[in-house]
Each structure stands twice: as C-alpha cells, then as structure tokens.
Amino acid sequence: MRELLEIFDAEGVDTAFVNTFARYDLPHRGDPDKDLDMASYGMVKVLEDRLGHTYPDMAWEPKAAFTALADRYRG
C-alpha cells in the first residue's frame, strides 16, 4: 500500500479508491488452514467470535494496509 501511494503521488494522481474495507464473509481464524481472511482484499481482518484490541468496540483488527493508509493521510 505504501509503495502504491508513493507511486500515485509521484505520478500526480489526485484520488485513489480502496475498494474493500472488510469482507465479513471471509473471517480471520487462528488456524491458517481455516483462515478465510488470507483470501480477502479487505483493509481489516474480520473477527468471528470476539472484538478487536485496536478498536475494542469493533469486531475487526486493522491490517498493515489499513495502517499504511491511515499514516499517509493522518492530519
């Protein structure tokens, strides 16, 4: 995500759209063989049976791409 944002900036792109925030149909699971989130383009990993740590009232956790986007556009 960071590399793409740098390329967009260097090329003068005004706006880019992140197309998927969360894939609730592809939840994160502890077992890698059953972790459907690994196939998700979502910016966050959806948690099936618990709330997250970063945002304790949400059932998801930010992925690295979420953090990269937030860092880039943080005021």
JSON list of C-alpha atoms in Angstrom, two decimals:
[
{"chain": "A", "resi": 1, "resn": "MET", "atom": "CA", "xyz": [0.00, 0.00, 0.00]},
{"chain": "A", "resi": 2, "resn": "ARG", "atom": "CA", "xyz": [2.80, 2.42, 0.89]},
{"chain": "A", "resi": 3, "resn": "GLU", "atom": "CA", "xyz": [4.55, 1.81, -2.43]},
{"chain": "A", "resi": 4, "resn": "LEU", "atom": "CA", "xyz": [1.33, 2.35, -4.38]},
{"chain": "A", "resi": 5, "resn": "LEU", "atom": "CA", "xyz": [0.57, 5.59, -2.55]},
{"chain": "A", "resi": 6, "resn": "GLU", "atom": "CA", "xyz": [4.10, 6.85, -3.30]},
{"chain": "A", "resi": 7, "resn": "ILE", "atom": "CA", "xyz": [3.72, 5.97, -7.00]},
{"chain": "A", "resi": 8, "resn": "PHE", "atom": "CA", "xyz": [0.31, 7.65, -7.18]},
{"chain": "A", "resi": 9, "resn": "ASP", "atom": "CA", "xyz": [1.76, 10.77, -5.55]},
{"chain": "A", "resi": 10, "resn": "ALA", "atom": "CA", "xyz": [4.78, 10.84, -7.88]},
{"chain": "A", "resi": 11, "resn": "GLU", "atom": "CA", "xyz": [2.52, 10.49, -10.93]},
{"chain": "A", "resi": 12, "resn": "GLY", "atom": "CA", "xyz": [0.19, 13.26, -9.81]},
{"chain": "A", "resi": 13, "resn": "VAL", "atom": "CA", "xyz": [-2.83, 11.07, -9.07]},
{"chain": "A", "resi": 14, "resn": "ASP", "atom": "CA", "xyz": [-5.35, 13.16, -7.14]},
{"chain": "A", "resi": 15, "resn": "THR", "atom": "CA", "xyz": [-7.54, 10.37, -5.80]},
{"chain": "A", "resi": 16, "resn": "ALA", "atom": "CA", "xyz": [-7.42, 6.61, -5.36]},
{"chain": "A", "resi": 17, "resn": "PHE", "atom": "CA", "xyz": [-10.22, 4.43, -4.06]},
{"chain": "A", "resi": 18, "resn": "VAL", "atom": "CA", "xyz": [-9.67, 1.49, -1.72]},
{"chain": "A", "resi": 19, "resn": "ASN", "atom": "CA", "xyz": [-12.38, -0.88, -2.84]},
{"chain": "A", "resi": 20, "resn": "THR", "atom": "CA", "xyz": [-12.81, -3.21, 0.13]},
{"chain": "A", "resi": 21, "resn": "PHE", "atom": "CA", "xyz": [-12.82, -2.24, 3.80]},
{"chain": "A", "resi": 22, "resn": "ALA", "atom": "CA", "xyz": [-13.98, -5.55, 5.29]},
{"chain": "A", "resi": 23, "resn": "ARG", "atom": "CA", "xyz": [-15.01, -8.95, 3.97]},
{"chain": "A", "resi": 24, "resn": "TYR", "atom": "CA", "xyz": [-17.39, -10.26, 6.60]},
{"chain": "A", "resi": 25, "resn": "ASP", "atom": "CA", "xyz": [-17.85, -13.43, 4.56]},
{"chain": "A", "resi": 26, "resn": "LEU", "atom": "CA", "xyz": [-14.10, -14.21, 4.89]},
{"chain": "A", "resi": 27, "resn": "PRO", "atom": "CA", "xyz": [-13.40, -14.12, 8.65]},
{"chain": "A", "resi": 28, "resn": "HIS", "atom": "CA", "xyz": [-9.97, -14.36, 10.25]},
{"chain": "A", "resi": 29, "resn": "ARG", "atom": "CA", "xyz": [-9.34, -17.62, 12.08]},
{"chain": "A", "resi": 30, "resn": "GLY", "atom": "CA", "xyz": [-6.40, -18.70, 14.22]},
{"chain": "A", "resi": 31, "resn": "ASP", "atom": "CA", "xyz": [-5.82, -21.88, 12.21]},
{"chain": "A", "resi": 32, "resn": "PRO", "atom": "CA", "xyz": [-4.05, -20.94, 8.93]},
{"chain": "A", "resi": 33, "resn": "ASP", "atom": "CA", "xyz": [-5.79, -23.83, 7.14]},
{"chain": "A", "resi": 34, "resn": "LYS", "atom": "CA", "xyz": [-9.17, -22.26, 8.00]},
{"chain": "A", "resi": 35, "resn": "ASP", "atom": "CA", "xyz": [-8.24, -18.56, 7.88]},
{"chain": "A", "resi": 36, "resn": "LEU", "atom": "CA", "xyz": [-10.51, -17.30, 5.12]},
{"chain": "A", "resi": 37, "resn": "ASP", "atom": "CA", "xyz": [-9.20, -13.76, 5.64]},
{"chain": "A", "resi": 38, "resn": "MET", "atom": "CA", "xyz": [-5.99, -14.77, 3.87]},
{"chain": "A", "resi": 39, "resn": "ALA", "atom": "CA", "xyz": [-8.03, -14.64, 0.62]},
{"chain": "A", "resi": 40, "resn": "SER", "atom": "CA", "xyz": [-9.51, -11.23, 1.43]},
{"chain": "A", "resi": 41, "resn": "TYR", "atom": "CA", "xyz": [-8.59, -7.87, -0.07]},
{"chain": "A", "resi": 42, "resn": "GLY", "atom": "CA", "xyz": [-10.11, -6.20, 2.98]},
{"chain": "A", "resi": 43, "resn": "MET", "atom": "CA", "xyz": [-8.25, -3.46, 4.83]},
{"chain": "A", "resi": 44, "resn": "VAL", "atom": "CA", "xyz": [-9.19, -5.11, 8.12]},
{"chain": "A", "resi": 45, "resn": "LYS", "atom": "CA", "xyz": [-9.36, -8.70, 9.28]},
{"chain": "A", "resi": 46, "resn": "VAL", "atom": "CA", "xyz": [-12.84, -9.60, 10.43]},
{"chain": "A", "resi": 47, "resn": "LEU", "atom": "CA", "xyz": [-13.04, -11.45, 13.75]},
{"chain": "A", "resi": 48, "resn": "GLU", "atom": "CA", "xyz": [-15.71, -14.13, 14.13]},
{"chain": "A", "resi": 49, "resn": "ASP", "atom": "CA", "xyz": [-16.11, -14.53, 17.86]},
{"chain": "A", "resi": 50, "resn": "ARG", "atom": "CA", "xyz": [-14.54, -11.56, 19.60]},
{"chain": "A", "resi": 51, "resn": "LEU", "atom": "CA", "xyz": [-13.93, -7.84, 19.50]},
{"chain": "A", "resi": 52, "resn": "GLY", "atom": "CA", "xyz": [-10.61, -6.36, 18.46]},
{"chain": "A", "resi": 53, "resn": "HIS", "atom": "CA", "xyz": [-7.85, -4.80, 20.55]},
{"chain": "A", "resi": 54, "resn": "THR", "atom": "CA", "xyz": [-7.11, -1.70, 18.47]},
{"chain": "A", "resi": 55, "resn": "TYR", "atom": "CA", "xyz": [-10.77, -0.68, 18.32]},
{"chain": "A", "resi": 56, "resn": "PRO", "atom": "CA", "xyz": [-12.34, -2.55, 21.28]},
{"chain": "A", "resi": 57, "resn": "ASP", "atom": "CA", "xyz": [-15.91, -1.93, 20.16]},
{"chain": "A", "resi": 58, "resn": "MET", "atom": "CA", "xyz": [-15.36, -3.36, 16.67]},
{"chain": "A", "resi": 59, "resn": "ALA", "atom": "CA", "xyz": [-15.19, -7.00, 15.56]},
{"chain": "A", "resi": 60, "resn": "TRP", "atom": "CA", "xyz": [-12.15, -6.40, 13.37]},
{"chain": "A", "resi": 61, "resn": "GLU", "atom": "CA", "xyz": [-8.45, -5.55, 13.53]},
{"chain": "A", "resi": 62, "resn": "PRO", "atom": "CA", "xyz": [-6.55, -3.31, 11.11]},
{"chain": "A", "resi": 63, "resn": "LYS", "atom": "CA", "xyz": [-4.20, -4.96, 8.64]},
{"chain": "A", "resi": 64, "resn": "ALA", "atom": "CA", "xyz": [-0.88, -3.40, 7.58]},
{"chain": "A", "resi": 65, "resn": "ALA", "atom": "CA", "xyz": [-2.60, -1.78, 4.57]},
{"chain": "A", "resi": 66, "resn": "PHE", "atom": "CA", "xyz": [-5.07, -0.03, 6.89]},
{"chain": "A", "resi": 67, "resn": "THR", "atom": "CA", "xyz": [-2.22, 1.38, 8.96]},
{"chain": "A", "resi": 68, "resn": "ALA", "atom": "CA", "xyz": [-0.30, 2.48, 5.85]},
{"chain": "A", "resi": 69, "resn": "LEU", "atom": "CA", "xyz": [-3.34, 4.36, 4.55]},
{"chain": "A", "resi": 70, "resn": "ALA", "atom": "CA", "xyz": [-4.06, 5.91, 7.94]},
{"chain": "A", "resi": 71, "resn": "ASP", "atom": "CA", "xyz": [-0.43, 7.01, 8.38]},
{"chain": "A", "resi": 72, "resn": "ARG", "atom": "CA", "xyz": [-0.37, 8.55, 4.91]},
{"chain": "A", "resi": 73, "resn": "TYR", "atom": "CA", "xyz": [-3.46, 10.69, 5.42]},
{"chain": "A", "resi": 74, "resn": "ARG", "atom": "CA", "xyz": [-3.23, 11.42, 9.13]},
{"chain": "A", "resi": 75, "resn": "GLY", "atom": "CA", "xyz": [-3.63, 15.17, 9.64]}
]
